[in-house]
Amino acid sequence: MYNVLVLEFIIMKKVLSLILAGVIAMSGFAVEINFKATPGAFFPFLSAGESKYEAAGGGAFIDTGITLFNWLNVGPEFGLQILPKNNIGGLEEDAVPIVLIVPVGLQVGAVFYPFSRIQMGMGIAAGPYGLFTNEKSHYAPWYRAYADVDFRINTKLSVGFDVSWFNCQYNTYWGNPGAAGLTAGVGINFKLDTKKSSGKIEATVDYPESVFPLLYTIYKDNPIGTITINNNETAEIRNVVVKFRSEGYTASELECGRIKMIHKHRSENLDFIADLNDKILRFSESGQISGELVVEYELLGDKRTSVIPVTVPVYNRNSVRWFDATMISSFVSTNSQEILEFSKYIVGVARNHVRSGLNRNLQFAMYVFEGISSSGIAYEDTSDTPYDTVHLDPQILDYVQYPYQTLAYRSGDKDDVGILFMSMLESVGISAAYIPTEDDFIVAVQLGDDTNSIRNMFDGDERILSIDDKIWVPLAMSQVDNGFINSWAKAVGLINSAIENDEDIDFIILSDAWQMYPPSNFSTGESNVKMPSERTLAATVDNVLSQYINQEFGPKITDVLTRIKTEGASTDLYNQLGMLYVRAGLYPNAMAVYEVSAKMGSISAMNNLGNLCTLQNDYNGAMEWYKKVLEIDPENGTAIKNIEKIAAELEN
């Protein structure tokens, strides 16, 4: 018996030496070393086809190893099992009544953490064993398959229940057990981390680029950067929630994201989003804002919160890159005080002089365009970031002016002037779009919904754009100093050239672009706009309207006059000519032509004369013409309806 114990001691000493050597070797790496002892009972109901042992014995298994990939455990296993013999009464006096089984080998297992305080494991182990009794020994293979459930007392120690199938072969590798059966007992686990844990959560943020103040609204859905959460706690953390806040610069503490679990010494990434407010537009120079990442998590079921300071780099409020031309829409300000005051004045002048026969949106656009020029605002190409160069290279950081700045500086690049023009149009309810061409910035003005009627205002489709069943007039911002008509002609030429050369044309409608890049509406709140005189502005636009009429209606009028000379006078031709004059806003000319047609008996001309008188508030004259219609055609619906309208108007 003494020799057996000595042999057992020698074997265990060698095993422990190997384990210690492994621990020392691994201690230089960031690994977790696990020690597990499972004392318990052994029920060997299989034993080489015959009953050799009592129903139960006992002993323990000891495992040690390292954890890989946060779930795989690998390392040596050894144990000691004591089995009482079932023939104790028939043994000789000095015979040992027990059998010692000493297994030594390698175990591979998996560890899971289904709940914060629960640890589950399973695995297999195998190797050689020695069986000792009465100074006799026997060596053969063994294997074991185990499973355990443990309660985690803390991050290092857990205690639970272990069960396994333990098979010691007799003289073969498989199928002939010398002792085999179930083991069941208590499992005691202890973890030793070779890398020191700080006991807290750490976070870093990677920024591919600084924040653009102009686009502050989009960062609720589009990431500023990437947050990396590093778990330096003493165990895995669960239900991680990350939020960001910055006093003075965020409207709310916005949740950036959630992570179900982060293993110890591991990290996970989240998109960094933020609910920034308009105070970030105060950055007239590039800088930083201070903020905090609030990380809420659970450690072994206990809720914890970690607040980590971060800084967010910010460009100045005028910075932008042209990787997406749509974002320029954010510079368009429709509600700033300067824009509202300027556009209100310009439109007030327009309403005093607008011609009812012509398209109102077109006339308002003329007044706004010429109002900008009459106020002394000019296009200048002296910028350090010229539009012609910068907008073609998305790598260059551009400096774009807000509308209030262009008003204050009284100058700007092509895109700056275009942004001001669009801001004023949109502020009075006129839809605008823009086309960033290679060497110009084109603004398109939408003329309304009645497409067929609007087309009649132009001599063909060569100088207008038809987009999504809407009619648009394009204007080149490089020509803001040269008048509306020249700007229109330049824009048409650029677009036609691009089409002929199969170039891509970005037609960006503001209302669509604002869905992604809402207007910032940044303003100082101080208005210092120099308003043009009403007389000067009205005279300028009146000249523009004359050019427009000559350009778009002149060829049509000339064509009808030629037909009258060649084909002879007729009510049909006179009525066509009169309608052209009406569309052109030339009411005196239309009146004269319709009177000739009315003398020739045209009822249509008489009704049109009544309509023209009504437009000019000459209700008596209108009534006379409608009555003449009824003398010829007593049931004429147009005349009857208009007489009723005039009567109701006079009563009011």
PDB file of N, CA and C in Angstrom, residues 119-160:
ATOM      1  N   GLN A 119     -23.435  30.127 -14.995  1.00  0.00           N
ATOM      2  CA  GLN A 119     -22.388  29.650 -15.903  1.00  0.00           C
ATOM      3  C   GLN A 119     -22.650  28.183 -16.199  1.00  0.00           C
ATOM      4  N   MET A 120     -22.615  27.833 -17.455  1.00  0.00           N
ATOM      5  CA  MET A 120     -22.812  26.439 -17.866  1.00  0.00           C
ATOM      6  C   MET A 120     -21.595  25.985 -18.660  1.00  0.00           C
ATOM      7  N   GLY A 121     -21.254  24.726 -18.487  1.00  0.00           N
ATOM      8  CA  GLY A 121     -20.114  24.196 -19.205  1.00  0.00           C
ATOM      9  C   GLY A 121     -20.329  22.749 -19.603  1.00  0.00           C
ATOM     10  N   MET A 122     -19.618  22.338 -20.606  1.00  0.00           N
ATOM     11  CA  MET A 122     -19.628  20.944 -21.037  1.00  0.00           C
ATOM     12  C   MET A 122     -18.313  20.675 -21.752  1.00  0.00           C
ATOM     13  N   GLY A 123     -17.913  19.421 -21.747  1.00  0.00           N
ATOM     14  CA  GLY A 123     -16.666  19.123 -22.411  1.00  0.00           C
ATOM     15  C   GLY A 123     -16.326  17.644 -22.346  1.00  0.00           C
ATOM     16  N   ILE A 124     -15.173  17.349 -22.858  1.00  0.00           N
ATOM     17  CA  ILE A 124     -14.666  15.975 -22.850  1.00  0.00           C
ATOM     18  C   ILE A 124     -13.220  15.987 -22.381  1.00  0.00           C
ATOM     19  N   ALA A 125     -12.791  14.882 -21.822  1.00  0.00           N
ATOM     20  CA  ALA A 125     -11.405  14.730 -21.379  1.00  0.00           C
ATOM     21  C   ALA A 125     -10.973  13.292 -21.633  1.00  0.00           C
ATOM     22  N   ALA A 126      -9.693  13.096 -21.823  1.00  0.00           N
ATOM     23  CA  ALA A 126      -9.187  11.751 -22.108  1.00  0.00           C
ATOM     24  C   ALA A 126      -7.696  11.686 -21.804  1.00  0.00           C
ATOM     25  N   GLY A 127      -7.201  10.474 -21.634  1.00  0.00           N
ATOM     26  CA  GLY A 127      -5.790  10.276 -21.377  1.00  0.00           C
ATOM     27  C   GLY A 127      -5.540   8.897 -20.789  1.00  0.00           C
ATOM     28  N   PRO A 128      -4.383   8.654 -20.233  1.00  0.00           N
ATOM     29  CA  PRO A 128      -4.080   7.376 -19.572  1.00  0.00           C
ATOM     30  C   PRO A 128      -4.429   7.440 -18.079  1.00  0.00           C
ATOM     31  N   TYR A 129      -4.712   6.320 -17.516  1.00  0.00           N
ATOM     32  CA  TYR A 129      -4.933   6.268 -16.071  1.00  0.00           C
ATOM     33  C   TYR A 129      -4.147   5.103 -15.487  1.00  0.00           C
ATOM     34  N   GLY A 130      -3.948   5.206 -14.177  1.00  0.00           N
ATOM     35  CA  GLY A 130      -3.318   4.108 -13.454  1.00  0.00           C
ATOM     36  C   GLY A 130      -4.271   3.582 -12.400  1.00  0.00           C
ATOM     37  N   LEU A 131      -4.375   2.272 -12.318  1.00  0.00           N
ATOM     38  CA  LEU A 131      -5.224   1.620 -11.321  1.00  0.00           C
ATOM     39  C   LEU A 131      -4.292   0.894 -10.354  1.00  0.00           C
ATOM     40  N   PHE A 132      -4.460   1.149  -9.019  1.00  0.00           N
ATOM     41  CA  PHE A 132      -3.535   0.615  -8.027  1.00  0.00           C
ATOM     42  C   PHE A 132      -4.309  -0.063  -6.900  1.00  0.00           C
ATOM     43  N   THR A 133      -3.837  -1.284  -6.571  1.00  0.00           N
ATOM     44  CA  THR A 133      -4.398  -2.008  -5.422  1.00  0.00           C
ATOM     45  C   THR A 133      -3.463  -3.169  -5.067  1.00  0.00           C
ATOM     46  N   ASN A 134      -3.190  -3.351  -3.750  1.00  0.00           N
ATOM     47  CA  ASN A 134      -2.363  -4.474  -3.283  1.00  0.00           C
ATOM     48  C   ASN A 134      -1.030  -4.573  -4.029  1.00  0.00           C
ATOM     49  N   GLU A 135      -0.415  -3.402  -4.203  1.00  0.00           N
ATOM     50  CA  GLU A 135       0.879  -3.300  -4.875  1.00  0.00           C
ATOM     51  C   GLU A 135       0.836  -3.782  -6.316  1.00  0.00           C
ATOM     52  N   LYS A 136      -0.384  -3.850  -6.833  1.00  0.00           N
ATOM     53  CA  LYS A 136      -0.556  -4.176  -8.241  1.00  0.00           C
ATOM     54  C   LYS A 136      -0.984  -2.909  -8.984  1.00  0.00           C
ATOM     55  N   SER A 137      -0.681  -2.847 -10.216  1.00  0.00           N
ATOM     56  CA  SER A 137      -1.055  -1.668 -11.021  1.00  0.00           C
ATOM     57  C   SER A 137      -1.477  -2.104 -12.421  1.00  0.00           C
ATOM     58  N   HIS A 138      -2.275  -1.216 -13.012  1.00  0.00           N
ATOM     59  CA  HIS A 138      -2.740  -1.468 -14.374  1.00  0.00           C
ATOM     60  C   HIS A 138      -2.901  -0.111 -15.070  1.00  0.00           C
ATOM     61  N   TYR A 139      -2.509  -0.039 -16.357  1.00  0.00           N
ATOM     62  CA  TYR A 139      -2.556   1.231 -17.086  1.00  0.00           C
ATOM     63  C   TYR A 139      -3.349   1.042 -18.371  1.00  0.00           C
ATOM     64  N   ALA A 140      -4.217   1.979 -18.644  1.00  0.00           N
ATOM     65  CA  ALA A 140      -5.060   1.900 -19.850  1.00  0.00           C
ATOM     66  C   ALA A 140      -5.632   3.300 -20.135  1.00  0.00           C
ATOM     67  N   PRO A 141      -6.312   3.450 -21.263  1.00  0.00           N
ATOM     68  CA  PRO A 141      -6.915   4.758 -21.568  1.00  0.00           C
ATOM     69  C   PRO A 141      -8.180   5.015 -20.746  1.00  0.00           C
ATOM     70  N   TRP A 142      -8.535   6.303 -20.619  1.00  0.00           N
ATOM     71  CA  TRP A 142      -9.797   6.710 -20.000  1.00  0.00           C
ATOM     72  C   TRP A 142     -10.370   7.899 -20.779  1.00  0.00           C
ATOM     73  N   TYR A 143     -11.632   8.086 -20.630  1.00  0.00           N
ATOM     74  CA  TYR A 143     -12.258   9.284 -21.192  1.00  0.00           C
ATOM     75  C   TYR A 143     -13.441   9.675 -20.327  1.00  0.00           C
ATOM     76  N   ARG A 144     -13.810  10.936 -20.432  1.00  0.00           N
ATOM     77  CA  ARG A 144     -14.895  11.477 -19.618  1.00  0.00           C
ATOM     78  C   ARG A 144     -15.623  12.559 -20.406  1.00  0.00           C
ATOM     79  N   ALA A 145     -16.955  12.563 -20.318  1.00  0.00           N
ATOM     80  CA  ALA A 145     -17.779  13.633 -20.876  1.00  0.00           C
ATOM     81  C   ALA A 145     -18.569  14.252 -19.728  1.00  0.00           C
ATOM     82  N   TYR A 146     -18.461  15.566 -19.575  1.00  0.00           N
ATOM     83  CA  TYR A 146     -19.038  16.200 -18.392  1.00  0.00           C
ATOM     84  C   TYR A 146     -19.923  17.393 -18.778  1.00  0.00           C
ATOM     85  N   ALA A 147     -20.757  17.784 -17.827  1.00  0.00           N
ATOM     86  CA  ALA A 147     -21.572  18.994 -17.943  1.00  0.00           C
ATOM     87  C   ALA A 147     -21.769  19.550 -16.546  1.00  0.00           C
ATOM     88  N   ASP A 148     -21.811  20.871 -16.442  1.00  0.00           N
ATOM     89  CA  ASP A 148     -22.010  21.479 -15.129  1.00  0.00           C
ATOM     90  C   ASP A 148     -22.797  22.777 -15.246  1.00  0.00           C
ATOM     91  N   VAL A 149     -23.457  23.104 -14.157  1.00  0.00           N
ATOM     92  CA  VAL A 149     -24.193  24.359 -14.019  1.00  0.00           C
ATOM     93  C   VAL A 149     -23.732  25.003 -12.722  1.00  0.00           C
ATOM     94  N   ASP A 150     -23.276  26.257 -12.804  1.00  0.00           N
ATOM     95  CA  ASP A 150     -22.704  26.925 -11.633  1.00  0.00           C
ATOM     96  C   ASP A 150     -23.369  28.270 -11.387  1.00  0.00           C
ATOM     97  N   PHE A 151     -23.396  28.630 -10.131  1.00  0.00           N
ATOM     98  CA  PHE A 151     -23.824  29.970  -9.734  1.00  0.00           C
ATOM     99  C   PHE A 151     -22.582  30.815  -9.499  1.00  0.00           C
ATOM    100  N   ARG A 152     -22.551  31.989 -10.110  1.00  0.00           N
ATOM    101  CA  ARG A 152     -21.367  32.851 -10.021  1.00  0.00           C
ATOM    102  C   ARG A 152     -21.482  33.718  -8.767  1.00  0.00           C
ATOM    103  N   ILE A 153     -20.678  33.410  -7.773  1.00  0.00           N
ATOM    104  CA  ILE A 153     -20.684  34.194  -6.534  1.00  0.00           C
ATOM    105  C   ILE A 153     -20.113  35.580  -6.789  1.00  0.00           C
ATOM    106  N   ASN A 154     -19.043  35.623  -7.544  1.00  0.00           N
ATOM    107  CA  ASN A 154     -18.467  36.888  -8.010  1.00  0.00           C
ATOM    108  C   ASN A 154     -17.820  36.622  -9.353  1.00  0.00           C
ATOM    109  N   THR A 155     -17.052  37.568  -9.830  1.00  0.00           N
ATOM    110  CA  THR A 155     -16.484  37.418 -11.177  1.00  0.00           C
ATOM    111  C   THR A 155     -15.392  36.356 -11.239  1.00  0.00           C
ATOM    112  N   LYS A 156     -14.875  35.928 -10.075  1.00  0.00           N
ATOM    113  CA  LYS A 156     -13.802  34.933 -10.068  1.00  0.00           C
ATOM    114  C   LYS A 156     -14.262  33.559  -9.605  1.00  0.00           C
ATOM    115  N   LEU A 157     -15.212  33.524  -8.690  1.00  0.00           N
ATOM    116  CA  LEU A 157     -15.574  32.260  -8.049  1.00  0.00           C
ATOM    117  C   LEU A 157     -17.015  31.886  -8.359  1.00  0.00           C
ATOM    118  N   SER A 158     -17.201  30.612  -8.718  1.00  0.00           N
ATOM    119  CA  SER A 158     -18.545  30.085  -8.934  1.00  0.00           C
ATOM    120  C   SER A 158     -18.616  28.672  -8.377  1.00  0.00           C
ATOM    121  N   VAL A 159     -19.825  28.303  -7.922  1.00  0.00           N
ATOM    122  CA  VAL A 159     -20.050  26.996  -7.323  1.00  0.00           C
ATOM    123  C   VAL A 159     -21.323  26.408  -7.916  1.00  0.00           C
ATOM    124  N   GLY A 160     -21.304  25.083  -8.197  1.00  0.00           N
ATOM    125  CA  GLY A 160     -22.493  24.498  -8.783  1.00  0.00           C
ATOM    126  C   GLY A 160     -22.484  22.980  -8.753  1.00  0.00           C
TER     127      GLY A 160
END
